[in-house]
Tab-separated table of C-alpha atoms in Angstrom:
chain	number	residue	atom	x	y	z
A	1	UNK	CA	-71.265	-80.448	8.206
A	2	UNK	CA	-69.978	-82.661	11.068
A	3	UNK	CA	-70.635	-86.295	10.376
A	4	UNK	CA	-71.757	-88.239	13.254
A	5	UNK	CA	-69.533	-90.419	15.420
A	6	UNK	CA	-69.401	-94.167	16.366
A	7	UNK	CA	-70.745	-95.158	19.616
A	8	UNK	CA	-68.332	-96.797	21.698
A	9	UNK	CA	-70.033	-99.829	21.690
A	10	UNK	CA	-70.488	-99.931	17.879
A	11	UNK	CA	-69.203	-103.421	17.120
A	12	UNK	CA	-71.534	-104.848	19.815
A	13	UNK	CA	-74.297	-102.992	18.772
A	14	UNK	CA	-73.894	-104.205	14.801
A	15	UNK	CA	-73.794	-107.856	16.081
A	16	UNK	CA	-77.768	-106.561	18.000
A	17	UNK	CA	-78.523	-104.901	14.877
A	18	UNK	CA	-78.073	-107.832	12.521
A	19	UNK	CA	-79.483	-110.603	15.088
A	20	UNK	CA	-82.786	-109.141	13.744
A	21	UNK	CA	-82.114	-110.069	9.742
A	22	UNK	CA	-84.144	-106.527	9.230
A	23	UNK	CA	-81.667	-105.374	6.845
A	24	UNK	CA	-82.413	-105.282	3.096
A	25	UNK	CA	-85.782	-106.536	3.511
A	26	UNK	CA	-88.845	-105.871	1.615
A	27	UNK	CA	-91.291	-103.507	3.170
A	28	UNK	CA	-94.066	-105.033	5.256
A	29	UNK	CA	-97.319	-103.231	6.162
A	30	UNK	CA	-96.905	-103.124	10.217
A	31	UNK	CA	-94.333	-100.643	9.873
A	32	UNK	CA	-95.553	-98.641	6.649
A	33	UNK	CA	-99.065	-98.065	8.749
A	34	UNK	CA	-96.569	-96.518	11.535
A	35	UNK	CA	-94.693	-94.357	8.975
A	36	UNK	CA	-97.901	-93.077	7.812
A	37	UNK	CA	-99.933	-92.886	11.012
A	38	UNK	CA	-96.523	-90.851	12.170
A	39	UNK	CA	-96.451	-88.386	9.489
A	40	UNK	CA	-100.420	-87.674	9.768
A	41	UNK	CA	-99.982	-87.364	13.440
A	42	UNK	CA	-96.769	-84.861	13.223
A	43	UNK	CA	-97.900	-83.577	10.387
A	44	UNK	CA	-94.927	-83.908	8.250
A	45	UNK	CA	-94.324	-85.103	4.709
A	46	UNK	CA	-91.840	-87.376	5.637
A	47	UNK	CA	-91.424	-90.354	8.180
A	48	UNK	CA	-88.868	-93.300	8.380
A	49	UNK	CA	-87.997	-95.970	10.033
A	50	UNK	CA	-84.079	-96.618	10.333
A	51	UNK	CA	-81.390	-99.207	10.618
A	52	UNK	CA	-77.711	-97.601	10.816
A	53	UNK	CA	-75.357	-100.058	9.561
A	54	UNK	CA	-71.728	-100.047	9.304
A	55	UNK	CA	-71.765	-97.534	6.259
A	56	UNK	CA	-75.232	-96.987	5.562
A	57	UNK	CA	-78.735	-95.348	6.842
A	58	UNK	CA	-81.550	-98.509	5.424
A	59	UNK	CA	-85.087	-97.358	6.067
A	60	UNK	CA	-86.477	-100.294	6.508
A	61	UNK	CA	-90.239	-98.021	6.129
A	62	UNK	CA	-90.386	-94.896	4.457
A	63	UNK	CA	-93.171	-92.567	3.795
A	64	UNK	CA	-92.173	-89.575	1.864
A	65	UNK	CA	-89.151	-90.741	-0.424
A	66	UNK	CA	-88.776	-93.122	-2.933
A	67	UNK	CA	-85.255	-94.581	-1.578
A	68	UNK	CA	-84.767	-96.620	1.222
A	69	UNK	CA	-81.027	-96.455	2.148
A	70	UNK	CA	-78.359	-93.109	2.465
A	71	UNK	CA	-74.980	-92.552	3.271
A	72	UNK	CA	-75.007	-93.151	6.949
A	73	UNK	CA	-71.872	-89.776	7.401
A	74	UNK	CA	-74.762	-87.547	6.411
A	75	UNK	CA	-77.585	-89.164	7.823
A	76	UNK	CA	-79.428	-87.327	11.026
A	77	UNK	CA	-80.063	-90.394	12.604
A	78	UNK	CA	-76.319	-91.034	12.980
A	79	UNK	CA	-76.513	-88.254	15.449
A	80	UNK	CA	-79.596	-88.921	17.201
A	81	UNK	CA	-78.390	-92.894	17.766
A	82	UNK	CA	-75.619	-90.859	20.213
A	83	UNK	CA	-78.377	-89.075	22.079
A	84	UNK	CA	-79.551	-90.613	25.310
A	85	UNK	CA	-82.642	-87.691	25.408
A	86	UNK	CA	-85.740	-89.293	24.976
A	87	UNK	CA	-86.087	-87.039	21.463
A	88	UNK	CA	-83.734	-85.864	19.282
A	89	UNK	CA	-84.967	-82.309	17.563
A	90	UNK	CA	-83.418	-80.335	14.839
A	91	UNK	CA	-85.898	-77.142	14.638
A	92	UNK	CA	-83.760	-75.426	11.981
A	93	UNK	CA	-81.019	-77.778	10.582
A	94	UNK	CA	-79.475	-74.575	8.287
A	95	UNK	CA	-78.365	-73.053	11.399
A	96	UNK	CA	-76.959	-75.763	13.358
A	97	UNK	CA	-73.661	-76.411	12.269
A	98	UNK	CA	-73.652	-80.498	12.357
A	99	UNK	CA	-76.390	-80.333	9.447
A	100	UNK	CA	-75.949	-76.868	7.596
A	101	UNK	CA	-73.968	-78.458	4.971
A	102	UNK	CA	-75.044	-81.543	5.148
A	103	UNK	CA	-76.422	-82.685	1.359
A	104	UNK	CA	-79.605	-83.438	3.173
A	105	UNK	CA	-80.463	-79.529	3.881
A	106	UNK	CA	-79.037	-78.146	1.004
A	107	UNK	CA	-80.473	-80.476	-1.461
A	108	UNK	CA	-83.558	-82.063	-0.302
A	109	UNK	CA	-84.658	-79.001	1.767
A	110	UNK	CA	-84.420	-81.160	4.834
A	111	UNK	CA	-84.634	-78.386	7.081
A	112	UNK	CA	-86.548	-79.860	10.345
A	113	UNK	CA	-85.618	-83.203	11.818
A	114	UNK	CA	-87.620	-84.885	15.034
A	115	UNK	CA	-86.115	-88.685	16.179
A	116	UNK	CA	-86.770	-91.154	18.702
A	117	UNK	CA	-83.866	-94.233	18.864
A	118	UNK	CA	-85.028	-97.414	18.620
A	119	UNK	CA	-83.235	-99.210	21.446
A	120	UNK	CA	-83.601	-102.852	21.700
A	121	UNK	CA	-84.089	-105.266	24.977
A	122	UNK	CA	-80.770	-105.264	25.344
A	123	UNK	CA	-80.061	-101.510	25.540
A	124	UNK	CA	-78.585	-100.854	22.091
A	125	UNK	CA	-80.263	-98.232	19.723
A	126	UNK	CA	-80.781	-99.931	16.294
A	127	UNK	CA	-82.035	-96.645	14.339
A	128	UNK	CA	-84.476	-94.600	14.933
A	129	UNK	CA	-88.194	-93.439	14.440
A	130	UNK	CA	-88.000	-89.879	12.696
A	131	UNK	CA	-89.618	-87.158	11.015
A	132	UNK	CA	-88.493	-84.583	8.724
A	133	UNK	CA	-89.977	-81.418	7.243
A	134	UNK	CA	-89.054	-78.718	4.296
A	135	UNK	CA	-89.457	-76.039	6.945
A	136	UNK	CA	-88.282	-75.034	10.415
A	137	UNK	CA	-90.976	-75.708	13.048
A	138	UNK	CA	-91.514	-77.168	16.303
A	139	UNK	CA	-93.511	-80.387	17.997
A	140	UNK	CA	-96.149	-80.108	20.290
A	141	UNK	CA	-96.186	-82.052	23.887
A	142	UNK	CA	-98.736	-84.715	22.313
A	143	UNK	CA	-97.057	-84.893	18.867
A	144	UNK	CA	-93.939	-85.969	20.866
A	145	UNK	CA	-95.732	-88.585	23.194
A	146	UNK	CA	-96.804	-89.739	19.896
A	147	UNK	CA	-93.469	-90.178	18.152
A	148	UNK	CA	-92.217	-91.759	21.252
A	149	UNK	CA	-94.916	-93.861	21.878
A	150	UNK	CA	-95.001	-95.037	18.215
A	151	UNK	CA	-91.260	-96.266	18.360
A	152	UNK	CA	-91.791	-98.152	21.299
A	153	UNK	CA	-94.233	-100.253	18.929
A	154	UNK	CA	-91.578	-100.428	16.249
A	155	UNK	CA	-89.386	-101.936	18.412
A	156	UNK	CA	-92.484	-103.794	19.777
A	157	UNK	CA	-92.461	-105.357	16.264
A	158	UNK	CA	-88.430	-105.989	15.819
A	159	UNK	CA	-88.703	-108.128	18.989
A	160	UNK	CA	-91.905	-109.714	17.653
A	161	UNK	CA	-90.032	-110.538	14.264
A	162	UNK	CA	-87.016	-111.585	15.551
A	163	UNK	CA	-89.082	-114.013	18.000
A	164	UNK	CA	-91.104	-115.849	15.299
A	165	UNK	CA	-88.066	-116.318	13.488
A	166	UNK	CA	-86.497	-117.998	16.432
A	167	UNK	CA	-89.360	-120.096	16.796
A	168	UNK	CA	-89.701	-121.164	13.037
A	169	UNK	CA	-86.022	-122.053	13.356
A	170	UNK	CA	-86.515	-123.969	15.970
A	171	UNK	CA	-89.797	-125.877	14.419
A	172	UNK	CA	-88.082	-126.758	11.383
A	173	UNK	CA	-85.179	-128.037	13.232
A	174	UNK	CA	-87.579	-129.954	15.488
A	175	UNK	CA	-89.159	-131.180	12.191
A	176	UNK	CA	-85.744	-132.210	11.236
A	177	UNK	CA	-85.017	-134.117	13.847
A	178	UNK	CA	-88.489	-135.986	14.190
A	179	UNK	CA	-87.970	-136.335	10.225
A	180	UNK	CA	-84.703	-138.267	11.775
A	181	UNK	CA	-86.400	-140.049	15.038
A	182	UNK	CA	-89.052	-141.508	12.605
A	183	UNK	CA	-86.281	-143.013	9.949
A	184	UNK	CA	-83.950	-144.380	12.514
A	185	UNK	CA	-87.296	-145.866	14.310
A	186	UNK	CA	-88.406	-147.536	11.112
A	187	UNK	CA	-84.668	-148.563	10.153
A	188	UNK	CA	-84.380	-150.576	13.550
A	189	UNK	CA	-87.581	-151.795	14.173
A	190	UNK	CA	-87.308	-153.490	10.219
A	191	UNK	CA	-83.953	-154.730	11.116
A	192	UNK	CA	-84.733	-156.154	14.790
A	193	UNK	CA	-88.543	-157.906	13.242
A	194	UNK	CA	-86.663	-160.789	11.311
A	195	UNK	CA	-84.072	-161.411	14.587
A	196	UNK	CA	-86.875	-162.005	16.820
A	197	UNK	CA	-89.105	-163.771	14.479
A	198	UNK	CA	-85.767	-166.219	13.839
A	199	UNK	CA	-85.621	-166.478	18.068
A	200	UNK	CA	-89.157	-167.465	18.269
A	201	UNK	CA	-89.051	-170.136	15.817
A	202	UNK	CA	-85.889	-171.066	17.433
A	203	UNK	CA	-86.846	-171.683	20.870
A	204	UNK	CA	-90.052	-173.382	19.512
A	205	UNK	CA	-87.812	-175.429	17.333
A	206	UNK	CA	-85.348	-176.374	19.972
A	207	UNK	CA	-88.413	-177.289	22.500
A	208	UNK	CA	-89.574	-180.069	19.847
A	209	UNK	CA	-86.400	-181.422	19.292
A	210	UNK	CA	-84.122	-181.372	22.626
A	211	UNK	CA	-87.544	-180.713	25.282
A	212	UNK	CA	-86.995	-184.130	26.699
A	213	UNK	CA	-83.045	-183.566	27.253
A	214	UNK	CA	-83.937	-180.516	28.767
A	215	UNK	CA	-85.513	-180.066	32.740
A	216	UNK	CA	-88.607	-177.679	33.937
A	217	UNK	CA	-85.859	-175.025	34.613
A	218	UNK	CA	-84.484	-175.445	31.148
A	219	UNK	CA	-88.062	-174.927	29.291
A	220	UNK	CA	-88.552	-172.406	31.457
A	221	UNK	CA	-85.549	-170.511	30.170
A	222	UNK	CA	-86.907	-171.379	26.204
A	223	UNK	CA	-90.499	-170.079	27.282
A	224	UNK	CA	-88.997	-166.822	28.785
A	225	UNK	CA	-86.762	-166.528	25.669
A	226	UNK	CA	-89.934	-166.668	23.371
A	227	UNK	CA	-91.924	-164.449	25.684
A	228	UNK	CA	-89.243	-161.924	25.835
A	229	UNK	CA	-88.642	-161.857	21.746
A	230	UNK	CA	-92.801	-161.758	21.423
A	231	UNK	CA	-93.201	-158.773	24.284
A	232	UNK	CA	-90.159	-156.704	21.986
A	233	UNK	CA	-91.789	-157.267	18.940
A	234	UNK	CA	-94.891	-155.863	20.125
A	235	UNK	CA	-92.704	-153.073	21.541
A	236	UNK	CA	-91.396	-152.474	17.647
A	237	UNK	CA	-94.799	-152.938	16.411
A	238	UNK	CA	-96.376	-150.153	18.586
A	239	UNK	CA	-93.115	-147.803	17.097
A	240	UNK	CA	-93.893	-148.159	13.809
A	241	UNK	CA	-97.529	-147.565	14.291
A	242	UNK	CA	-96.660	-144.570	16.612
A	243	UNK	CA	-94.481	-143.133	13.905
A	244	UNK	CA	-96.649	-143.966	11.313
A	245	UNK	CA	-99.628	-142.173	12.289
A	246	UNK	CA	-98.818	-139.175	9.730
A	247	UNK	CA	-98.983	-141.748	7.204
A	248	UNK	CA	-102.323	-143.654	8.693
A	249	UNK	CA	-103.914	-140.432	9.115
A	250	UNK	CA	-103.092	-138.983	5.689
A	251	UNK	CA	-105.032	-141.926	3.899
A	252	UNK	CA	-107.996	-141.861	2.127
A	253	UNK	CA	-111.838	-141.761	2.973
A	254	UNK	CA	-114.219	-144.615	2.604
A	255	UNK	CA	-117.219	-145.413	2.720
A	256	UNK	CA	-118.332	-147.995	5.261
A	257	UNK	CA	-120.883	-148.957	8.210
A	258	UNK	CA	-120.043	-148.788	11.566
A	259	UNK	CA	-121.358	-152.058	12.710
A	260	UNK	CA	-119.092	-153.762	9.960
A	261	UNK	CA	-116.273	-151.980	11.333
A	262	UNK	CA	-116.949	-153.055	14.581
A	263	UNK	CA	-117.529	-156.734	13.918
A	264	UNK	CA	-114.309	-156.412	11.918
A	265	UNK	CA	-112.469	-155.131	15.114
A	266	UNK	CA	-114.342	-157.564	16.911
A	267	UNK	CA	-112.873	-160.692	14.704
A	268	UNK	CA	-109.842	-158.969	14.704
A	269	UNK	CA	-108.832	-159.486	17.880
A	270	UNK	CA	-109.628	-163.549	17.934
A	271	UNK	CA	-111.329	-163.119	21.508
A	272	UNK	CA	-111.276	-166.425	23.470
A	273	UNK	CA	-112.230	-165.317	26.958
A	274	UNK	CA	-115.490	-165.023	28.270
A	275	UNK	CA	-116.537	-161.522	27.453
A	276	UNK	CA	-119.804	-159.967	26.286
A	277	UNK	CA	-119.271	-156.514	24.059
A	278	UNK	CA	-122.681	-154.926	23.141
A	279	UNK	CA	-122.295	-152.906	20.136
A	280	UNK	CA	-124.477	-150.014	18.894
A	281	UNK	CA	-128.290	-149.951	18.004
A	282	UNK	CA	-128.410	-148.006	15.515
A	283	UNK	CA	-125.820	-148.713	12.183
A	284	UNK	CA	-124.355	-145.387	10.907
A	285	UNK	CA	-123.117	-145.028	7.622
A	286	UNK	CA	-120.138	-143.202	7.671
A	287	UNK	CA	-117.659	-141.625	5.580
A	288	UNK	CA	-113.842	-141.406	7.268
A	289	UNK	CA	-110.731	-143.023	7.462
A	290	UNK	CA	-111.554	-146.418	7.821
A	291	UNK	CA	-108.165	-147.533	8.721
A	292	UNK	CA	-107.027	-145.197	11.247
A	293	UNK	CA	-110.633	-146.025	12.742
A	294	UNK	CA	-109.597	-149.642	12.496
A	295	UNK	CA	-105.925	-148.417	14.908
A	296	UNK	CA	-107.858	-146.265	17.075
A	297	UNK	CA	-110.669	-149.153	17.995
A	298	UNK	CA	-108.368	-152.071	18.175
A	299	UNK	CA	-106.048	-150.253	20.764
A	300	UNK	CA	-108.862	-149.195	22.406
A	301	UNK	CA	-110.963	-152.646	22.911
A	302	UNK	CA	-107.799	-154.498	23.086
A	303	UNK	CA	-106.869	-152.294	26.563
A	304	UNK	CA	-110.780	-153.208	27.607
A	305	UNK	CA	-109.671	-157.140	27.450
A	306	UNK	CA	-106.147	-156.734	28.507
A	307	UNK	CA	-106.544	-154.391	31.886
A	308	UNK	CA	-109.562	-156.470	32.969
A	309	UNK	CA	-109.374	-158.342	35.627
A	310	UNK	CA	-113.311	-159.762	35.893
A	311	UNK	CA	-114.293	-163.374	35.287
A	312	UNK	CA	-116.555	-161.970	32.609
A	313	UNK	CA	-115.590	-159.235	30.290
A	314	UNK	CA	-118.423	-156.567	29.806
A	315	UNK	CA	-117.783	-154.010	26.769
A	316	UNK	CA	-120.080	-151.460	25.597
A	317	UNK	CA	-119.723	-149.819	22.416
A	318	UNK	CA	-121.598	-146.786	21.142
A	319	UNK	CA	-121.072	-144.574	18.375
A	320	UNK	CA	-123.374	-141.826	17.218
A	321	UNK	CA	-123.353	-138.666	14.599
A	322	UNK	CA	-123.887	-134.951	14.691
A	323	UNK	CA	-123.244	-132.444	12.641
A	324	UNK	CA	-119.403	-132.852	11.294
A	325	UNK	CA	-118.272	-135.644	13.188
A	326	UNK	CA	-119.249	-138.883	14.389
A	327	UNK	CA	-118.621	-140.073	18.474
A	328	UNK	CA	-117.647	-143.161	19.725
A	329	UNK	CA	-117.794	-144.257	23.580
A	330	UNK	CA	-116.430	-147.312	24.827
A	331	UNK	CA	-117.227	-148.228	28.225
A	332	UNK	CA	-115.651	-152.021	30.306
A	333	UNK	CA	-115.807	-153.057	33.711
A	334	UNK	CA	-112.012	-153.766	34.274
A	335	UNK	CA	-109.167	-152.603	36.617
A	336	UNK	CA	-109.670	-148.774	36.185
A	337	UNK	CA	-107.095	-146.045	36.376
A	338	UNK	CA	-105.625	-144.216	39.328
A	339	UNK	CA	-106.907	-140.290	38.995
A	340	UNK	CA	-103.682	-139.214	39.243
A	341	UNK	CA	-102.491	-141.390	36.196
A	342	UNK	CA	-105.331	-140.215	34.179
A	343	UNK	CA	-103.718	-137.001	33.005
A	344	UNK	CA	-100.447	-138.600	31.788
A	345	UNK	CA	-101.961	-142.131	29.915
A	346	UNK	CA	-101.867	-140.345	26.890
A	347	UNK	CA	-97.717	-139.319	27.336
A	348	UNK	CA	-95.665	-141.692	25.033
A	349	UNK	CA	-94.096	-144.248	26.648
A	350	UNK	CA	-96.254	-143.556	30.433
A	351	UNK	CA	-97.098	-146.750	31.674
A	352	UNK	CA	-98.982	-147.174	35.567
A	353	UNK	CA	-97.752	-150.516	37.429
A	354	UNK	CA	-100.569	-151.939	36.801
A	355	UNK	CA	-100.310	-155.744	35.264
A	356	UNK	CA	-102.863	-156.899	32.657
A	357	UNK	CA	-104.512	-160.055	33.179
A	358	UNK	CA	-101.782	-162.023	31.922
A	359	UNK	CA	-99.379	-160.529	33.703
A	360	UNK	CA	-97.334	-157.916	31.250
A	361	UNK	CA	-97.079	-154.338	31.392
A	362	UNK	CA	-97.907	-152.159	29.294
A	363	UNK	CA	-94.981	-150.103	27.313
A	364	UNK	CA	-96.983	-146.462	27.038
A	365	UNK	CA	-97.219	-146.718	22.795
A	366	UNK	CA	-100.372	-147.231	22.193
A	367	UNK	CA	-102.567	-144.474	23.804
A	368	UNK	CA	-99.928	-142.115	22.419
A	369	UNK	CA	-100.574	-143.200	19.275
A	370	UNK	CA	-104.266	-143.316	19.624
A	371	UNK	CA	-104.402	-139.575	20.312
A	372	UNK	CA	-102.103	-138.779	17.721
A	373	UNK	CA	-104.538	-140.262	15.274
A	374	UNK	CA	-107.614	-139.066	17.191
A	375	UNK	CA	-105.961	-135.286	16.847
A	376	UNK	CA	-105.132	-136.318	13.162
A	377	UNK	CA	-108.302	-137.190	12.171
A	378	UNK	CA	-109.888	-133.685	13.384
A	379	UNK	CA	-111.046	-135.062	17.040
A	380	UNK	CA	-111.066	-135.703	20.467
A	381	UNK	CA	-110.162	-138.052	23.312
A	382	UNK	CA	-110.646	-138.147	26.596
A	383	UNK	CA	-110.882	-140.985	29.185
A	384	UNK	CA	-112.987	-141.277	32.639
A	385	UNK	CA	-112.144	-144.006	35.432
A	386	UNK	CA	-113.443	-145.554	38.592
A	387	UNK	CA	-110.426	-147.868	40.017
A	388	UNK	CA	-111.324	-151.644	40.197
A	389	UNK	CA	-115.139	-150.463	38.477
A	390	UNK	CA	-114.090	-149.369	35.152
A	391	UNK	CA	-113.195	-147.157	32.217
A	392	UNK	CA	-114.955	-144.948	29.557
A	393	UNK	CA	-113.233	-143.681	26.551
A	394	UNK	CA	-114.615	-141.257	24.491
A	395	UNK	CA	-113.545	-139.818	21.251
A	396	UNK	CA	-114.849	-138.117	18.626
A	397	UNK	CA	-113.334	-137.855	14.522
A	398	UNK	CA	-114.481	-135.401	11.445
A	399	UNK	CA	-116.591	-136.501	9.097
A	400	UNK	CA	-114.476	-136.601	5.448
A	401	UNK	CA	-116.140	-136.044	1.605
């Protein structure tokens, strides 16, 4: 017996080998229907697939045996690794003096051995795909296509494997980190609320006591103070809410009517323009998160009055329900959206340069957050636009027991 030798690239082609975590794994069905479909198709009794590590021969499939590693110094696939032939084929392994001895032949009866190497992306074989029988014969032409063709799907499936597993490591690290994002977001925005509250109340407290010492230029400076500490705590709220929406969404059905939740909105937002908002004829009684519904609607008709720049406000609301999920449309005659801005309103913190009608901009939280919630709740958003005519929002959420 001659045992096989080390490639010369062996330590580089362990490090490939193990990148794939295939070693000492359970078995898994993709490659046990290969083993099998192998064997039927070469009609053998035996068919493996192989990992040679340092020491060892681990068949990571094997239909035939009941074992699923060997001694790698008297395994065939040692040999066949060194091959750069697109088969390696032992007709007769008693007569060939690498296998003649070899424990294999002389006490398993291993007497015919057919392999193809299983050589990754990057060029290094990792095992192989093999055969064996208890008697010397021969492959036809198709039998080999086969074999060859069936270990370029194993290896299909090692890159396969070794790709998920990248991209579950990266999710959960992603989820870390977002885990992170949402705790230092919560952290500050808590710790900055009662500092800005305390500046408002300042400046308001400072205007009633010193506003005669101080000129127009002065007031100015404690109105743009206030203004400042009320636009950032807007900024926080929108934050929380954004990174809240897992929470929001994750709350319990109710019971409700959709015209009640729409006069609540309604009251909500303490409306003391002149606007008209038409709500819906008919009064649905619906069963769904009522307070994500609440978010969604509030961000939603609060935009119609904000970015609306007519002497008279003109909402229309209209929800409706079919099948699984109930519809909402809103529809106002303000500013409008640029086309090209449509597709990116959604992005978290995207804002246009558009002003509202008292002059702020926008800071890009609260659409995000809508269609977070929208996408929570089972539904969809999407948004049409005429510049200086109007916008239509429509979005849909699942019905919940």
């Amino acid at each position: 017996m001659i045992k096989p030798k080390f490639p010369v690239d062996e330590q580089e082609r362990l490090a490939a080998l193990h990148s794939y975590h295939l070693l000492d794994t359970l078995p898994e069905k993709d490659f046990d229907n290969i083993t099998a479909l192998t064997a039927n198709i070469c009609d053998v009794p035996i068919s493996l697939v192989t990992l040679l590590d340092a020491d060892r021969n681990f068949l990571k499939s094997h239909y035939g045996l009941s074992f699923n590693e060997s001694p790698r110094d008297t395994s065939f696939c040692g040999h066949a690794i060194l091959e750069e032939s697109s088969i390696f084929i032992v007709e007769d392994a008693r007569k060939d003096p690498r296998f003649k001895d070899n424990p294999l032949v002389t006490e398993m009866n291993s007497i015919f051995y057919a392999g193809v190497r299983l050589v990754n992306s990057e060029g290094y074989p990792l095992g192989t795909l093999c055969v064996f029988d208890t008697k010397p014969r021969t492959l036809t032409t198709s039998q080999k296509k086969a074999l060859i063709a069936m270990a370029y799907q194993v290896v299909n499936l090692f890159e396969a494997r070794k790709h998920n597993r990248i991209l579950l490591n990266v999710q959960a690290e992603l989820k870390e980190r977002n885990e992170e994002l949402k705790t230092f977001a919560g952290v500050v925005s808590h710790d900055m609320k009662m500092p800005l509250a305390n500046m408002i109340i300042t400046s308001d407290m400072l205007r009633s006591k010193y506003g005669k010492l101080l000129d127009n230029q002065g007031k100015e400076y404690l109105d743009y103070i206030k203004q400042s500490s009320f636009t950032l705590s807007e900024y926080i709220t929108g934050l929380l809410e954004h990174y809240e929406t897992n929470k929001t969404a994750a709350l319990r059905s109710e019971v409700f009517d959709s015209q009640d939740l729409i006069e609540e909105i309604i009251e909500l937002l303490n409306i003391n323009i002149d606007c008209e908002i038409n709500l819906p004829e008919e009064n649905i009684e619906m069963q769904a998160n009522k307070v994500a519904l609440e978010q969604i609607l509030l961000n939603l008709v609060g935009n119609s009055l904000k970015y609306n720049d007519k002497e008279k406000i003109k909402i229309d609301i209209d929800c409706s329900e079919k099948q699984e999920m109930y519809y909402f449309t809103i529809t106002d005659n303000g500013m409008g959206i640029h086309n090209e801005q449509l597709s990116q309103i959604f992005n978290l913190f995207a804002t246009s340069n558009t002003l509202d009608r008292y002059g702020k901009k926008g800071n890009g939280i609260g659409l995000s957050t809508v269609k977070k919630l929208v996408n929570r709740l089972g539904g969809k958003i999407e948004v049409t636009s005429t510049l200086g005519e109007g916008t239509t929002v429509k979005f849909s959420v699942k019905k919940l027991n």
